[in-house]
PDB file of C-alpha atoms and ligand atoms in Angstrom:
ATOM      1  CA  UNK A   1     117.353 113.685  91.664  1.00  0.00           C
ATOM      2  CA  UNK A   2     115.575 110.357  91.356  1.00  0.00           C
ATOM      3  CA  UNK A   3     114.897 107.885  94.174  1.00  0.00           C
ATOM      4  CA  UNK A   4     113.723 104.291  93.732  1.00  0.00           C
ATOM      5  CA  UNK A   5     111.170 103.150  96.327  1.00  0.00           C
ATOM      6  CA  UNK A   6     110.984  99.358  96.376  1.00  0.00           C
ATOM      7  CA  UNK A   7     108.580  97.128  98.285  1.00  0.00           C
ATOM      8  CA  UNK A   8     109.187  93.403  98.609  1.00  0.00           C
ATOM      9  CA  UNK A   9     106.988  90.328  99.024  1.00  0.00           C
ATOM     10  CA  UNK A  10     103.501  90.587 100.555  1.00  0.00           C
ATOM     11  CA  UNK A  11     103.585  94.366 100.868  1.00  0.00           C
ATOM     12  CA  UNK A  12     101.052  94.551  98.009  1.00  0.00           C
ATOM     13  CA  UNK A  13      98.421  93.224 100.438  1.00  0.00           C
ATOM     14  CA  UNK A  14      99.478  95.379 103.362  1.00  0.00           C
ATOM     15  CA  UNK A  15      95.947  96.421 104.281  1.00  0.00           C
ATOM     16  CA  UNK A  16      95.024  92.725 104.689  1.00  0.00           C
ATOM     17  CA  UNK A  17      97.975  91.973 106.993  1.00  0.00           C
ATOM     18  CA  UNK A  18      98.156  92.522 110.775  1.00  0.00           C
ATOM     19  CA  UNK A  19      97.154  96.163 111.221  1.00  0.00           C
ATOM     20  CA  UNK A  20      98.515  96.288 114.764  1.00  0.00           C
ATOM     21  CA  UNK A  21     101.936  95.410 113.321  1.00  0.00           C
ATOM     22  CA  UNK A  22     101.971  97.222 109.979  1.00  0.00           C
ATOM     23  CA  UNK A  23      99.479 100.080 110.422  1.00  0.00           C
ATOM     24  CA  UNK A  24      96.296 100.791 108.502  1.00  0.00           C
ATOM     25  CA  UNK A  25      97.589 102.267 105.253  1.00  0.00           C
ATOM     26  CA  UNK A  26      97.564 100.373 101.977  1.00  0.00           C
ATOM     27  CA  UNK A  27     100.667 100.289  99.809  1.00  0.00           C
ATOM     28  CA  UNK A  28      99.111 102.709  97.322  1.00  0.00           C
ATOM     29  CA  UNK A  29      98.346 105.136 100.167  1.00  0.00           C
ATOM     30  CA  UNK A  30     101.962 104.910 101.356  1.00  0.00           C
ATOM     31  CA  UNK A  31     103.256 105.436  97.800  1.00  0.00           C
ATOM     32  CA  UNK A  32     100.958 108.466  97.411  1.00  0.00           C
ATOM     33  CA  UNK A  33     102.320 109.985 100.644  1.00  0.00           C
ATOM     34  CA  UNK A  34     105.905 109.397  99.503  1.00  0.00           C
ATOM     35  CA  UNK A  35     105.149 110.896  96.062  1.00  0.00           C
ATOM     36  CA  UNK A  36     103.547 113.956  97.701  1.00  0.00           C
ATOM     37  CA  UNK A  37     106.634 114.545  99.891  1.00  0.00           C
ATOM     38  CA  UNK A  38     108.889 114.020  96.853  1.00  0.00           C
ATOM     39  CA  UNK A  39     106.990 116.728  94.932  1.00  0.00           C
ATOM     40  CA  UNK A  40     107.429 119.098  97.902  1.00  0.00           C
ATOM     41  CA  UNK A  41     111.158 118.326  97.953  1.00  0.00           C
ATOM     42  CA  UNK A  42     111.419 118.699  94.178  1.00  0.00           C
ATOM     43  CA  UNK A  43     112.672 115.160  93.549  1.00  0.00           C
ATOM     44  CA  UNK A  44     111.387 112.293  91.436  1.00  0.00           C
ATOM     45  CA  UNK A  45     110.423 108.918  92.905  1.00  0.00           C
ATOM     46  CA  UNK A  46     109.820 105.663  91.069  1.00  0.00           C
ATOM     47  CA  UNK A  47     107.875 103.084  93.088  1.00  0.00           C
ATOM     48  CA  UNK A  48     107.936  99.320  92.514  1.00  0.00           C
ATOM     49  CA  UNK A  49     106.595  96.243  94.298  1.00  0.00           C
ATOM     50  CA  UNK A  50     107.122  92.591  93.565  1.00  0.00           C
ATOM     51  CA  UNK A  51     106.649  89.307  95.351  1.00  0.00           C
ATOM     52  CA  UNK A  52     109.599  87.909  93.430  1.00  0.00           C
ATOM     53  CA  UNK A  53     113.243  88.499  94.367  1.00  0.00           C
ATOM     54  CA  UNK A  54     114.303  88.106  90.733  1.00  0.00           C
ATOM     55  CA  UNK A  55     111.879  90.795  89.535  1.00  0.00           C
ATOM     56  CA  UNK A  56     113.191  93.195  92.185  1.00  0.00           C
ATOM     57  CA  UNK A  57     116.766  92.500  91.082  1.00  0.00           C
ATOM     58  CA  UNK A  58     115.815  93.069  87.414  1.00  0.00           C
ATOM     59  CA  UNK A  59     114.225  96.390  88.427  1.00  0.00           C
ATOM     60  CA  UNK A  60     117.351  97.458  90.360  1.00  0.00           C
ATOM     61  CA  UNK A  61     119.677  96.495  87.484  1.00  0.00           C
ATOM     62  CA  UNK A  62     117.558  98.442  84.992  1.00  0.00           C
ATOM     63  CA  UNK A  63     116.738 101.519  87.058  1.00  0.00           C
ATOM     64  CA  UNK A  64     119.703 102.053  89.398  1.00  0.00           C
ATOM     65  CA  UNK A  65     121.981 103.488  86.679  1.00  0.00           C
ATOM     66  CA  UNK A  66     119.395 106.275  86.193  1.00  0.00           C
ATOM     67  CA  UNK A  67     118.800 106.884  89.934  1.00  0.00           C
ATOM     68  CA  UNK A  68     120.495 108.539  92.908  1.00  0.00           C
ATOM     69  CA  UNK A  69     119.309 106.461  95.842  1.00  0.00           C
ATOM     70  CA  UNK A  70     117.160 103.524  96.914  1.00  0.00           C
ATOM     71  CA  UNK A  71     114.588 103.180  99.676  1.00  0.00           C
ATOM     72  CA  UNK A  72     113.660  99.540 100.158  1.00  0.00           C
ATOM     73  CA  UNK A  73     111.377  97.559 102.404  1.00  0.00           C
ATOM     74  CA  UNK A  74     112.538  94.065 101.430  1.00  0.00           C
ATOM     75  CA  UNK A  75     109.763  92.302 103.427  1.00  0.00           C
ATOM     76  CA  UNK A  76     110.909  88.841 104.496  1.00  0.00           C
ATOM     77  CA  UNK A  77     113.757  88.991 101.925  1.00  0.00           C
ATOM     78  CA  UNK A  78     115.389  91.195 104.563  1.00  0.00           C
ATOM     79  CA  UNK A  79     116.271  88.089 106.491  1.00  0.00           C
ATOM     80  CA  UNK A  80     117.654  85.823 103.731  1.00  0.00           C
ATOM     81  CA  UNK A  81     117.699  87.642 100.369  1.00  0.00           C
ATOM     82  CA  UNK A  82     121.403  87.389  99.524  1.00  0.00           C
ATOM     83  CA  UNK A  83     120.872  87.919  95.769  1.00  0.00           C
ATOM     84  CA  UNK A  84     118.922  91.075  96.586  1.00  0.00           C
ATOM     85  CA  UNK A  85     121.701  92.211  98.899  1.00  0.00           C
ATOM     86  CA  UNK A  86     124.268  91.719  96.103  1.00  0.00           C
ATOM     87  CA  UNK A  87     122.112  93.647  93.606  1.00  0.00           C
ATOM     88  CA  UNK A  88     121.742  96.543  96.047  1.00  0.00           C
ATOM     89  CA  UNK A  89     125.491  96.557  96.752  1.00  0.00           C
ATOM     90  CA  UNK A  90     126.275  96.380  93.011  1.00  0.00           C
ATOM     91  CA  UNK A  91     124.054  99.426  92.393  1.00  0.00           C
ATOM     92  CA  UNK A  92     126.611 101.494  94.356  1.00  0.00           C
ATOM     93  CA  UNK A  93     123.731 103.795  95.377  1.00  0.00           C
ATOM     94  CA  UNK A  94     122.939 104.855  98.944  1.00  0.00           C
ATOM     95  CA  UNK A  95     120.324 102.415 100.228  1.00  0.00           C
ATOM     96  CA  UNK A  96     118.005 103.040 103.158  1.00  0.00           C
ATOM     97  CA  UNK A  97     116.243  99.944 104.501  1.00  0.00           C
ATOM     98  CA  UNK A  98     112.774 100.640 105.901  1.00  0.00           C
ATOM     99  CA  UNK A  99     110.514  98.424 107.992  1.00  0.00           C
ATOM    100  CA  UNK A 100     107.033  99.384 109.080  1.00  0.00           C
ATOM    101  CA  UNK A 101     107.315  97.219 112.187  1.00  0.00           C
ATOM    102  CA  UNK A 102     110.153  97.108 114.704  1.00  0.00           C
ATOM    103  CA  UNK A 103     111.852  93.914 113.530  1.00  0.00           C
ATOM    104  CA  UNK A 104     113.895  93.763 116.766  1.00  0.00           C
ATOM    105  CA  UNK A 105     110.751  93.587 118.905  1.00  0.00           C
ATOM    106  CA  UNK A 106     109.403  90.565 116.981  1.00  0.00           C
ATOM    107  CA  UNK A 107     110.409  86.941 116.422  1.00  0.00           C
ATOM    108  CA  UNK A 108     114.126  86.261 116.707  1.00  0.00           C
ATOM    109  CA  UNK A 109     114.444  85.258 113.017  1.00  0.00           C
ATOM    110  CA  UNK A 110     113.401  88.794 112.085  1.00  0.00           C
ATOM    111  CA  UNK A 111     116.236  90.361 114.083  1.00  0.00           C
ATOM    112  CA  UNK A 112     118.842  89.585 111.410  1.00  0.00           C
ATOM    113  CA  UNK A 113     118.958  91.665 108.246  1.00  0.00           C
ATOM    114  CA  UNK A 114     121.285  90.578 105.433  1.00  0.00           C
ATOM    115  CA  UNK A 115     120.636  93.963 103.804  1.00  0.00           C
ATOM    116  CA  UNK A 116     121.650  96.211 106.728  1.00  0.00           C
ATOM    117  CA  UNK A 117     125.457  95.717 106.358  1.00  0.00           C
ATOM    118  CA  UNK A 118     125.388  97.194 102.841  1.00  0.00           C
ATOM    119  CA  UNK A 119     122.819  99.911 103.650  1.00  0.00           C
ATOM    120  CA  UNK A 120     123.471 103.549 104.449  1.00  0.00           C
ATOM    121  CA  UNK A 121     121.092 102.959 107.346  1.00  0.00           C
ATOM    122  CA  UNK A 122     117.935 101.313 108.561  1.00  0.00           C
ATOM    123  CA  UNK A 123     114.629 102.683 109.865  1.00  0.00           C
ATOM    124  CA  UNK A 124     112.542 100.109 111.707  1.00  0.00           C
ATOM    125  CA  UNK A 125     109.282 100.409 113.614  1.00  0.00           C
ATOM    126  CA  UNK A 126     108.165 103.918 112.669  1.00  0.00           C
ATOM    127  CA  UNK A 127     105.404 102.894 110.268  1.00  0.00           C
ATOM    128  CA  UNK A 128     104.846 104.630 106.919  1.00  0.00           C
ATOM    129  CA  UNK A 129     106.656 107.728 108.171  1.00  0.00           C
ATOM    130  CA  UNK A 130     109.868 105.711 107.947  1.00  0.00           C
ATOM    131  CA  UNK A 131     109.677 106.036 104.146  1.00  0.00           C
ATOM    132  CA  UNK A 132     109.256 109.818 104.437  1.00  0.00           C
ATOM    133  CA  UNK A 133     112.223 110.081 106.813  1.00  0.00           C
ATOM    134  CA  UNK A 134     114.334 107.954 104.448  1.00  0.00           C
ATOM    135  CA  UNK A 135     113.425 110.208 101.514  1.00  0.00           C
ATOM    136  CA  UNK A 136     114.259 113.364 103.461  1.00  0.00           C
ATOM    137  CA  UNK A 137     117.622 111.910 104.491  1.00  0.00           C
ATOM    138  CA  UNK A 138     118.598 110.873 100.934  1.00  0.00           C
ATOM    139  CA  UNK A 139     117.647 114.347  99.676  1.00  0.00           C
ATOM    140  CA  UNK A 140     119.510 116.101 102.511  1.00  0.00           C
ATOM    141  CA  UNK A 141     122.648 114.028 101.888  1.00  0.00           C
ATOM    142  CA  UNK A 142     122.698 114.386  98.098  1.00  0.00           C
TER     143      UNK A 142
HETATM  144  C1  LIG B   1     108.623  94.053 107.277  1.00  0.00           C
HETATM  145  C2  LIG B   1     109.194  93.123 108.365  1.00  0.00           C
HETATM  146  C3  LIG B   1     109.515  91.749 107.784  1.00  0.00           C
HETATM  147  O1  LIG B   1     110.028  90.896 108.806  1.00  0.00           O
HETATM  148  C4  LIG B   1     108.260  91.105 107.207  1.00  0.00           C
HETATM  149  O2  LIG B   1     108.582  89.864 106.624  1.00  0.00           O
HETATM  150  C5  LIG B   1     107.550  91.999 106.257  1.00  0.00           C
HETATM  151  C6  LIG B   1     107.434  93.422 106.565  1.00  0.00           C
HETATM  152  C7  LIG B   1     108.155  95.403 107.866  1.00  0.00           C
HETATM  153  O3  LIG B   1     107.906  96.324 107.075  1.00  0.00           O
HETATM  154  O4  LIG B   1     107.999  95.538 109.076  1.00  0.00           O
HETATM  155  O5  LIG B   1     106.989  91.539 105.247  1.00  0.00           O
HETATM  156  O6  LIG B   1     109.658  94.321 106.338  1.00  0.00           O
END
Protein backbone atom coordinates (compact mmCIF):
# COMPACT_ATOMS: atom_id res chain seq x y z
CA UNK A 1 0.00 0.00 0.00
CA UNK A 2 1.27 3.44 -0.95
CA UNK A 3 0.02 6.77 0.40
CA UNK A 4 0.83 10.19 -1.05
CA UNK A 5 1.40 12.90 1.58
CA UNK A 6 1.10 16.33 -0.03
CA UNK A 7 1.80 19.73 1.51
CA UNK A 8 0.71 22.93 -0.21
CA UNK A 9 1.96 26.52 -0.30
CA UNK A 10 4.04 27.96 2.56
CA UNK A 11 4.22 24.69 4.48
CA UNK A 12 7.91 24.44 3.50
CA UNK A 13 8.61 27.29 5.95
CA UNK A 14 6.37 25.98 8.71
CA UNK A 15 8.90 26.54 11.47
CA UNK A 16 9.03 30.25 10.52
CA UNK A 17 5.24 30.68 10.63
CA UNK A 18 3.08 31.37 13.71
CA UNK A 19 4.07 28.64 16.15
CA UNK A 20 1.01 29.23 18.32
CA UNK A 21 -1.13 28.39 15.28
CA UNK A 22 0.87 25.68 13.52
CA UNK A 23 3.01 24.14 16.27
CA UNK A 24 6.78 23.94 16.55
CA UNK A 25 7.66 21.15 14.14
CA UNK A 26 9.27 21.76 10.77
CA UNK A 27 7.87 20.08 7.67
CA UNK A 28 10.80 17.65 7.55
CA UNK A 29 10.14 16.69 11.19
CA UNK A 30 6.46 16.07 10.38
CA UNK A 31 7.40 14.01 7.30
CA UNK A 32 9.85 11.98 9.41
CA UNK A 33 7.12 11.23 11.97
CA UNK A 34 4.71 10.18 9.22
CA UNK A 35 7.39 7.98 7.59
CA UNK A 36 8.16 6.35 10.96
CA UNK A 37 4.46 5.51 11.53
CA UNK A 38 4.20 4.23 7.94
CA UNK A 39 7.13 1.84 8.55
CA UNK A 40 5.40 0.57 11.71
CA UNK A 41 2.20 0.03 9.73
CA UNK A 42 4.09 -1.62 6.88
CA UNK A 43 3.01 0.88 4.22
CA UNK A 44 4.91 3.15 1.87
CA UNK A 45 4.53 6.94 1.90
CA UNK A 46 5.68 9.42 -0.72
CA UNK A 47 5.90 13.01 0.53
CA UNK A 48 5.75 16.13 -1.65
CA UNK A 49 5.54 19.88 -1.07
CA UNK A 50 5.10 22.69 -3.53
CA UNK A 51 4.14 26.33 -3.44
CA UNK A 52 2.60 25.95 -6.87
CA UNK A 53 -0.87 24.52 -7.52
CA UNK A 54 0.20 23.33 -10.97
CA UNK A 55 3.17 21.37 -9.58
CA UNK A 56 0.89 19.67 -7.04
CA UNK A 57 -1.54 18.73 -9.81
CA UNK A 58 1.32 17.35 -11.95
CA UNK A 59 2.45 15.27 -8.95
CA UNK A 60 -1.08 13.92 -8.38
CA UNK A 61 -1.54 13.05 -12.07
CA UNK A 62 1.80 11.22 -12.15
CA UNK A 63 1.69 9.45 -8.80
CA UNK A 64 -1.99 8.75 -8.08
CA UNK A 65 -2.23 5.83 -10.55
CA UNK A 66 0.49 4.08 -8.49
CA UNK A 67 -1.00 4.96 -5.07
CA UNK A 68 -3.86 3.90 -2.79
CA UNK A 69 -4.71 7.10 -0.95
CA UNK A 70 -3.85 10.76 -0.49
CA UNK A 71 -3.27 12.83 2.63
CA UNK A 72 -3.17 16.51 1.77
CA UNK A 73 -2.73 19.76 3.62
CA UNK A 74 -3.54 22.14 0.76
CA UNK A 75 -2.54 25.28 2.74
CA UNK A 76 -4.45 28.31 1.48
CA UNK A 77 -5.39 26.38 -1.71
CA UNK A 78 -7.94 24.75 0.59
CA UNK A 79 -10.08 27.83 0.27
CA UNK A 80 -9.96 28.47 -3.51
CA UNK A 81 -7.95 25.75 -5.29
CA UNK A 82 -10.58 24.46 -7.72
CA UNK A 83 -8.02 22.94 -10.13
CA UNK A 84 -6.51 21.07 -7.19
CA UNK A 85 -9.95 19.89 -6.14
CA UNK A 86 -10.60 18.55 -9.67
CA UNK A 87 -7.23 16.75 -9.75
CA UNK A 88 -7.94 15.12 -6.39
CA UNK A 89 -11.43 14.08 -7.52
CA UNK A 90 -10.05 12.75 -10.83
CA UNK A 91 -7.53 10.60 -8.92
CA UNK A 92 -10.50 8.56 -7.62
CA UNK A 93 -8.42 7.82 -4.50
CA UNK A 94 -9.60 8.31 -0.92
CA UNK A 95 -8.41 11.76 0.14
CA UNK A 96 -8.03 12.95 3.72
CA UNK A 97 -7.65 16.71 4.13
CA UNK A 98 -5.46 17.71 7.08
CA UNK A 99 -4.98 21.11 8.70
CA UNK A 100 -2.59 21.78 11.53
CA UNK A 101 -4.77 24.62 12.82
CA UNK A 102 -8.51 24.59 13.43
CA UNK A 103 -9.63 26.46 10.31
CA UNK A 104 -13.12 26.97 11.82
CA UNK A 105 -11.70 28.87 14.79
CA UNK A 106 -9.87 31.37 12.55
CA UNK A 107 -10.79 34.05 10.02
CA UNK A 108 -14.11 33.50 8.26
CA UNK A 109 -12.46 33.08 4.82
CA UNK A 110 -10.69 30.00 6.18
CA UNK A 111 -13.96 28.31 7.16
CA UNK A 112 -14.74 27.26 3.58
CA UNK A 113 -12.87 24.34 2.04
CA UNK A 114 -13.37 23.61 -1.67
CA UNK A 115 -11.57 20.30 -1.09
CA UNK A 116 -13.76 18.93 1.73
CA UNK A 117 -16.77 17.97 -0.49
CA UNK A 118 -14.62 15.54 -2.50
CA UNK A 119 -12.63 14.26 0.51
CA UNK A 120 -13.21 11.09 2.49
CA UNK A 121 -12.89 13.35 5.52
CA UNK A 122 -11.12 16.26 7.12
CA UNK A 123 -8.95 16.58 10.23
CA UNK A 124 -8.51 20.16 11.41
CA UNK A 125 -6.83 21.61 14.48
CA UNK A 126 -4.99 18.57 15.85
CA UNK A 127 -1.50 19.61 14.78
CA UNK A 128 0.99 17.17 13.24
CA UNK A 129 -0.85 14.24 14.80
CA UNK A 130 -3.62 14.87 12.27
CA UNK A 131 -1.34 13.41 9.57
CA UNK A 132 -0.73 10.30 11.71
CA UNK A 133 -4.46 9.85 12.32
CA UNK A 134 -5.15 10.25 8.59
CA UNK A 135 -2.53 7.61 7.76
CA UNK A 136 -3.94 5.17 10.32
CA UNK A 137 -7.46 5.67 8.94
CA UNK A 138 -6.43 5.10 5.30
CA UNK A 139 -4.57 1.93 6.33
CA UNK A 140 -7.47 0.69 8.48
CA UNK A 141 -9.96 1.27 5.65
CA UNK A 142 -7.88 -0.31 2.87
C1 LIG B 1 -3.51 25.38 7.01
C2 LIG B 1 -4.68 26.36 7.17
C3 LIG B 1 -4.78 27.28 5.95
O1 LIG B 1 -5.86 28.19 6.12
C4 LIG B 1 -3.50 28.08 5.78
O2 LIG B 1 -3.58 28.88 4.62
C5 LIG B 1 -2.29 27.22 5.78
C6 LIG B 1 -2.20 26.10 6.71
C7 LIG B 1 -3.29 24.53 8.29
O3 LIG B 1 -2.55 23.54 8.21
O4 LIG B 1 -3.81 24.86 9.35
O5 LIG B 1 -1.32 27.48 5.04
O6 LIG B 1 -3.82 24.48 5.95
